[in-house]
CSV table of N, CA and C in Angstrom, one decimal:
chain,number,residue,atom,x,y,z
M,1,ARG,N,179.1,253.6,56.8
M,1,ARG,CA,180.2,253.5,57.8
M,1,ARG,C,181.2,252.6,57.3
M,2,ALA,N,180.8,251.4,56.7
M,2,ALA,CA,181.8,250.4,56.2
M,2,ALA,C,182.6,251.0,55.1
M,3,ARG,N,181.9,251.8,54.2
M,3,ARG,CA,182.6,252.4,53.1
M,3,ARG,C,183.7,253.4,53.6
M,4,ARG,N,183.3,254.2,54.6
M,4,ARG,CA,184.3,255.1,55.1
M,4,ARG,C,185.5,254.4,55.8
M,5,GLN,N,185.2,253.3,56.4
M,5,GLN,CA,186.3,252.5,57.0
M,5,GLN,C,187.2,252.0,55.9
M,6,GLN,N,186.6,251.5,54.8
M,6,GLN,CA,187.4,251.0,53.7
M,6,GLN,C,188.2,252.1,53.1
M,7,GLU,N,187.6,253.3,52.9
M,7,GLU,CA,188.4,254.4,52.4
M,7,GLU,C,189.6,254.8,53.3
M,8,MET,N,189.4,254.8,54.6
M,8,MET,CA,190.5,255.1,55.5
M,8,MET,C,191.6,254.0,55.4
M,9,MET,N,191.2,252.8,55.3
M,9,MET,CA,192.2,251.7,55.2
M,9,MET,C,193.0,251.8,53.9
M,10,VAL,N,192.3,252.2,52.8
M,10,VAL,CA,192.9,252.3,51.5
M,10,VAL,C,193.9,253.5,51.5
M,11,ALA,N,193.5,254.6,52.2
M,11,ALA,CA,194.4,255.8,52.3
M,11,ALA,C,195.6,255.4,53.1
M,12,ILE,N,195.5,254.7,54.2
M,12,ILE,CA,196.6,254.2,55.0
M,12,ILE,C,197.5,253.3,54.1
M,13,LYS,N,196.9,252.4,53.4
M,13,LYS,CA,197.7,251.5,52.5
M,13,LYS,C,198.5,252.4,51.5
M,14,ASN,N,197.8,253.3,50.8
M,14,ASN,CA,198.5,254.1,49.8
M,14,ASN,C,199.6,254.9,50.4
M,15,LYS,N,199.4,255.5,51.6
M,15,LYS,CA,200.5,256.3,52.2
M,15,LYS,C,201.6,255.3,52.6
M,16,ALA,N,201.3,254.1,53.1
M,16,ALA,CA,202.4,253.2,53.4
M,16,ALA,C,203.2,252.8,52.2
M,17,PHE,N,202.5,252.6,51.1
M,17,PHE,CA,203.3,252.3,49.9
M,17,PHE,C,204.2,253.4,49.5
M,18,SER,N,203.6,254.6,49.5
M,18,SER,CA,204.4,255.8,49.0
M,18,SER,C,205.6,256.1,49.9
M,19,LEU,N,205.5,255.8,51.2
M,19,LEU,CA,206.6,256.0,52.1
M,19,LEU,C,207.6,254.8,52.3
M,20,GLY,N,207.3,253.7,51.6
M,20,GLY,CA,208.1,252.6,51.7
M,20,GLY,C,208.0,251.8,52.9
M,21,PHE,N,206.8,251.9,53.6
M,21,PHE,CA,206.6,251.2,54.9
M,21,PHE,C,206.6,249.7,54.7
M,22,LEU,N,206.0,249.2,53.6
M,22,LEU,CA,205.8,247.8,53.5
M,22,LEU,C,207.1,247.0,53.3
M,23,ALA,N,208.2,247.7,53.0
M,23,ALA,CA,209.5,247.1,52.8
M,23,ALA,C,210.3,247.1,54.0
M,24,ASN,N,209.8,247.7,55.1
M,24,ASN,CA,210.6,247.9,56.3
M,24,ASN,C,209.8,247.5,57.5
M,25,PRO,N,210.1,246.3,58.1
M,25,PRO,CA,209.4,245.8,59.3
M,25,PRO,C,209.4,246.8,60.5
M,26,THR,N,210.4,247.5,60.6
M,26,THR,CA,210.5,248.5,61.7
M,26,THR,C,209.4,249.6,61.6
M,27,LYS,N,209.3,250.0,60.3
M,27,LYS,CA,208.3,251.1,60.1
M,27,LYS,C,206.9,250.5,60.2
M,28,ILE,N,206.7,249.2,59.9
M,28,ILE,CA,205.4,248.6,60.0
M,28,ILE,C,205.0,248.5,61.5
M,29,ALA,N,206.0,248.1,62.3
M,29,ALA,CA,205.8,248.0,63.8
M,29,ALA,C,205.5,249.4,64.4
M,30,SER,N,206.2,250.4,63.9
M,30,SER,CA,205.9,251.8,64.4
M,30,SER,C,204.5,252.2,64.0
M,31,LEU,N,204.1,251.9,62.8
M,31,LEU,CA,202.8,252.3,62.3
M,31,LEU,C,201.7,251.6,63.2
M,32,MET,N,201.9,250.3,63.4
M,32,MET,CA,200.9,249.6,64.2
M,32,MET,C,200.9,250.2,65.6
M,33,THR,N,202.0,250.6,66.2
M,33,THR,CA,202.0,251.2,67.5
M,33,THR,C,201.2,252.5,67.5
M,34,ASP,N,201.4,253.3,66.4
M,34,ASP,CA,200.7,254.6,66.3
M,34,ASP,C,199.2,254.4,66.2
M,35,LEU,N,198.8,253.3,65.5
M,35,LEU,CA,197.4,253.1,65.2
M,35,LEU,C,196.6,252.3,66.3
M,36,LYS,N,197.4,251.7,67.2
M,36,LYS,CA,196.7,250.7,68.1
M,36,LYS,C,195.6,251.3,68.9
M,37,ASN,N,195.7,252.6,69.2
M,37,ASN,CA,194.7,253.2,70.1
M,37,ASN,C,193.4,253.6,69.3
M,38,ASN,N,193.5,253.5,68.0
M,38,ASN,CA,192.4,253.9,67.1
M,38,ASN,C,191.8,252.8,66.3
M,39,ILE,N,192.5,251.7,66.2
M,39,ILE,CA,192.1,250.5,65.4
M,39,ILE,C,192.2,249.3,66.2
M,40,ARG,N,191.2,248.5,66.3
M,40,ARG,CA,191.3,247.2,67.0
M,40,ARG,C,191.5,246.1,66.0
M,41,THR,N,192.5,245.3,66.3
M,41,THR,CA,192.8,244.2,65.4
M,41,THR,C,193.5,243.1,66.2
M,42,ASP,N,193.5,241.9,65.6
M,42,ASP,CA,194.3,240.8,66.3
M,42,ASP,C,195.6,240.6,65.6
M,43,PHE,N,196.0,241.6,64.8
M,43,PHE,CA,197.4,241.6,64.1
M,43,PHE,C,198.4,241.7,65.2
M,44,LYS,N,199.4,240.8,65.2
M,44,LYS,CA,200.5,240.8,66.1
M,44,LYS,C,201.8,241.1,65.4
M,45,ILE,N,202.8,241.5,66.1
M,45,ILE,CA,204.1,241.8,65.5
M,45,ILE,C,204.7,240.7,64.7
M,46,TRP,N,204.5,239.4,65.2
M,46,TRP,CA,205.0,238.3,64.5
M,46,TRP,C,204.3,238.0,63.2
M,47,ASP,N,203.2,238.7,62.9
M,47,ASP,CA,202.4,238.5,61.7
M,47,ASP,C,203.0,239.3,60.5
M,48,ILE,N,204.0,240.1,60.8
M,48,ILE,CA,204.6,241.0,59.8
M,48,ILE,C,205.1,240.3,58.6
M,49,GLY,N,205.7,239.1,58.8
M,49,GLY,CA,206.2,238.4,57.6
M,49,GLY,C,205.1,238.0,56.7
M,50,ASP,N,204.0,237.5,57.2
M,50,ASP,CA,202.8,237.1,56.4
M,50,ASP,C,202.2,238.4,55.7
M,51,PHE,N,202.2,239.5,56.5
M,51,PHE,CA,201.7,240.7,56.0
M,51,PHE,C,202.5,241.2,54.8
M,52,LEU,N,203.9,241.1,54.9
M,52,LEU,CA,204.8,241.6,53.8
M,52,LEU,C,204.6,240.7,52.6
M,53,THR,N,204.4,239.4,52.8
M,53,THR,CA,204.2,238.5,51.7
M,53,THR,C,202.9,238.9,50.9
M,54,LEU,N,201.9,239.1,51.7
M,54,LEU,CA,200.6,239.5,51.1
M,54,LEU,C,200.7,240.9,50.4
M,55,ALA,N,201.4,241.8,51.0
M,55,ALA,CA,201.5,243.2,50.5
M,55,ALA,C,202.3,243.1,49.1
M,56,ASN,N,203.3,242.3,49.1
M,56,ASN,CA,204.1,242.1,47.9
M,56,ASN,C,203.3,241.4,46.8
M,57,ALA,N,202.5,240.5,47.2
M,57,ALA,CA,201.6,239.8,46.2
M,57,ALA,C,200.6,240.8,45.6
M,58,ILE,N,200.1,241.7,46.4
M,58,ILE,CA,199.1,242.7,46.0
M,58,ILE,C,199.8,243.8,45.2
M,59,GLY,N,201.0,244.2,45.7
M,59,GLY,CA,201.7,245.3,45.0
M,59,GLY,C,200.8,246.5,44.9
M,60,SER,N,200.8,247.1,43.8
M,60,SER,CA,200.0,248.4,43.6
M,60,SER,C,198.8,248.1,42.7
M,61,GLU,N,198.4,246.8,42.6
M,61,GLU,CA,197.3,246.5,41.8
M,61,GLU,C,196.0,247.1,42.3
M,62,LYS,N,195.1,247.4,41.5
M,62,LYS,CA,193.8,248.0,41.9
M,62,LYS,C,193.0,246.9,42.6
M,63,ILE,N,192.5,247.2,43.8
M,63,ILE,CA,191.7,246.3,44.6
M,63,ILE,C,190.3,246.7,44.5
M,64,ALA,N,189.4,245.8,44.3
M,64,ALA,CA,187.9,246.1,44.2
M,64,ALA,C,187.4,246.2,45.7
M,65,HIS,N,186.5,247.1,45.9
M,65,HIS,CA,186.0,247.2,47.3
M,65,HIS,C,184.5,247.1,47.2
M,66,HIS,N,183.9,246.2,48.0
M,66,HIS,CA,182.5,246.0,48.1
M,66,HIS,C,182.0,246.2,49.5
M,67,VAL,N,180.9,246.7,49.7
M,67,VAL,CA,180.2,246.9,51.0
M,67,VAL,C,178.9,246.2,50.9
M,68,LEU,N,178.7,245.2,51.8
M,68,LEU,CA,177.5,244.5,52.0
M,68,LEU,C,176.6,245.3,53.0
M,69,THR,N,175.5,245.7,52.6
M,69,THR,CA,174.6,246.5,53.5
M,69,THR,C,173.1,246.0,53.3
M,70,THR,N,172.3,246.6,54.1
M,70,THR,CA,170.9,246.3,54.0
M,70,THR,C,170.3,247.0,52.8
M,71,GLU,N,171.0,247.9,52.2
M,71,GLU,CA,170.6,248.6,51.0
M,71,GLU,C,170.8,247.7,49.7
M,72,ASN,N,171.7,246.7,49.9
M,72,ASN,CA,171.9,245.8,48.7
M,72,ASN,C,171.6,244.4,48.9
M,73,LEU,N,172.4,243.6,49.6
M,73,LEU,CA,172.3,242.2,49.7
M,73,LEU,C,171.9,241.6,51.0
M,74,LEU,N,171.8,242.4,52.0
M,74,LEU,CA,171.5,241.9,53.4
M,74,LEU,C,170.2,242.4,54.0
M,75,TYR,N,169.7,241.7,55.0
M,75,TYR,CA,168.6,242.2,55.8
M,75,TYR,C,169.0,242.1,57.2
M,76,GLU,N,168.3,242.8,58.1
M,76,GLU,CA,168.8,242.9,59.5
M,76,GLU,C,167.7,242.5,60.5
M,77,PRO,N,167.5,241.2,60.7
M,77,PRO,CA,166.5,240.8,61.7
M,77,PRO,C,167.1,240.9,63.1
M,78,LYS,N,166.3,240.8,64.1
M,78,LYS,CA,166.7,240.8,65.5
M,78,LYS,C,166.6,239.4,66.1
M,79,THR,N,167.5,239.1,67.0
M,79,THR,CA,167.4,237.9,67.8
M,79,THR,C,166.4,238.0,68.9
M,80,GLU,N,166.1,237.0,69.6
M,80,GLU,CA,165.1,237.0,70.7
M,80,GLU,C,165.5,238.0,71.7
M,81,LYS,N,166.8,238.3,71.9
M,81,LYS,CA,167.3,239.3,72.9
M,81,LYS,C,167.3,240.7,72.3
M,82,GLY,N,166.9,240.9,71.1
M,82,GLY,CA,166.9,242.2,70.5
M,82,GLY,C,168.2,242.6,69.8
M,83,GLU,N,169.1,241.7,69.6
M,83,GLU,CA,170.4,242.0,69.0
M,83,GLU,C,170.2,241.9,67.4
M,84,TYR,N,170.8,242.9,66.7
M,84,TYR,CA,170.7,242.9,65.3
M,84,TYR,C,171.8,241.9,64.7
M,85,ILE,N,171.4,241.2,63.7
M,85,ILE,CA,172.3,240.4,62.9
M,85,ILE,C,172.1,240.7,61.4
M,86,LEU,N,173.1,240.4,60.6
M,86,LEU,CA,173.0,240.6,59.2
M,86,LEU,C,173.0,239.2,58.5
M,87,LEU,N,172.0,239.1,57.6
M,87,LEU,CA,171.9,237.8,56.9
M,87,LEU,C,171.6,238.2,55.4
M,88,PRO,N,171.9,237.2,54.5
M,88,PRO,CA,171.7,237.5,53.1
M,88,PRO,C,170.2,237.5,52.8
M,89,LYS,N,169.7,238.5,52.0
M,89,LYS,CA,168.3,238.6,51.6
M,89,LYS,C,167.8,237.2,51.1
M,90,GLU,N,166.6,236.9,51.5
M,90,GLU,CA,166.0,235.6,51.2
M,90,GLU,C,166.9,234.4,51.5
M,91,ASN,N,167.8,234.6,52.5
M,91,ASN,CA,168.7,233.5,53.0
M,91,ASN,C,169.4,232.8,51.8
M,92,ASN,N,169.7,233.6,50.8
M,92,ASN,CA,170.4,233.1,49.6
M,92,ASN,C,171.8,233.7,49.5
M,93,TYR,N,172.8,233.0,49.5
M,93,TYR,CA,174.2,233.5,49.4
M,93,TYR,C,174.6,233.7,48.0
M,94,GLU,N,173.8,233.3,47.0
M,94,GLU,CA,174.3,233.3,45.6
M,94,GLU,C,174.6,234.7,45.2
M,95,SER,N,173.8,235.7,45.6
M,95,SER,CA,174.1,237.1,45.1
M,95,SER,C,175.5,237.6,45.7
M,96,ILE,N,175.7,237.2,46.9
M,96,ILE,CA,177.0,237.5,47.6
M,96,ILE,C,178.2,236.8,46.8
M,97,LYS,N,178.0,235.5,46.5
M,97,LYS,CA,179.0,234.8,45.8
M,97,LYS,C,179.3,235.5,44.4
M,98,ASN,N,178.2,235.9,43.8
M,98,ASN,CA,178.3,236.5,42.5
M,98,ASN,C,179.1,237.8,42.6
M,99,LEU,N,178.8,238.6,43.6
M,99,LEU,CA,179.5,239.9,43.8
M,99,LEU,C,181.0,239.7,43.9
M,100,PHE,N,181.4,238.6,44.6
M,100,PHE,CA,182.8,238.4,44.8
M,100,PHE,C,183.4,237.4,43.8
M,101,GLY,N,182.7,237.3,42.7
M,101,GLY,CA,183.2,236.5,41.6
M,101,GLY,C,183.2,235.0,41.9
M,102,GLY,N,182.3,234.5,42.7
M,102,GLY,CA,182.3,233.1,42.9
M,102,GLY,C,183.4,232.6,43.9
M,103,MET,N,184.1,233.5,44.5
M,103,MET,CA,185.2,233.1,45.4
M,103,MET,C,184.7,232.7,46.8
M,104,VAL,N,183.5,233.1,47.2
M,104,VAL,CA,182.9,232.7,48.5
M,104,VAL,C,182.4,231.3,48.4
M,105,ARG,N,182.7,230.4,49.3
M,105,ARG,CA,182.3,229.1,49.2
M,105,ARG,C,181.5,228.7,50.4
């Protein structure tokens, strides 16, 4: 599921780049309005400036995508109330840090 979500977000990003959305705050606001019923976020209209700065910094560089799952680095215990939580296997964050190139602190 997480990988499909990432693929959808990458497709939206690629379409936005190809249509020049990221250079036009009006288009970004319109896109957010169109997507708001399908995507939940705390992104606000006044965040557009920061978003544009980030988008310009990223440009069209290739972005690595990683999905943390119970099939690789996580396990899924339950709380006393029966809720699932995700934790690093063996309670060791080193593998996750290594996956992200030591950027996680």
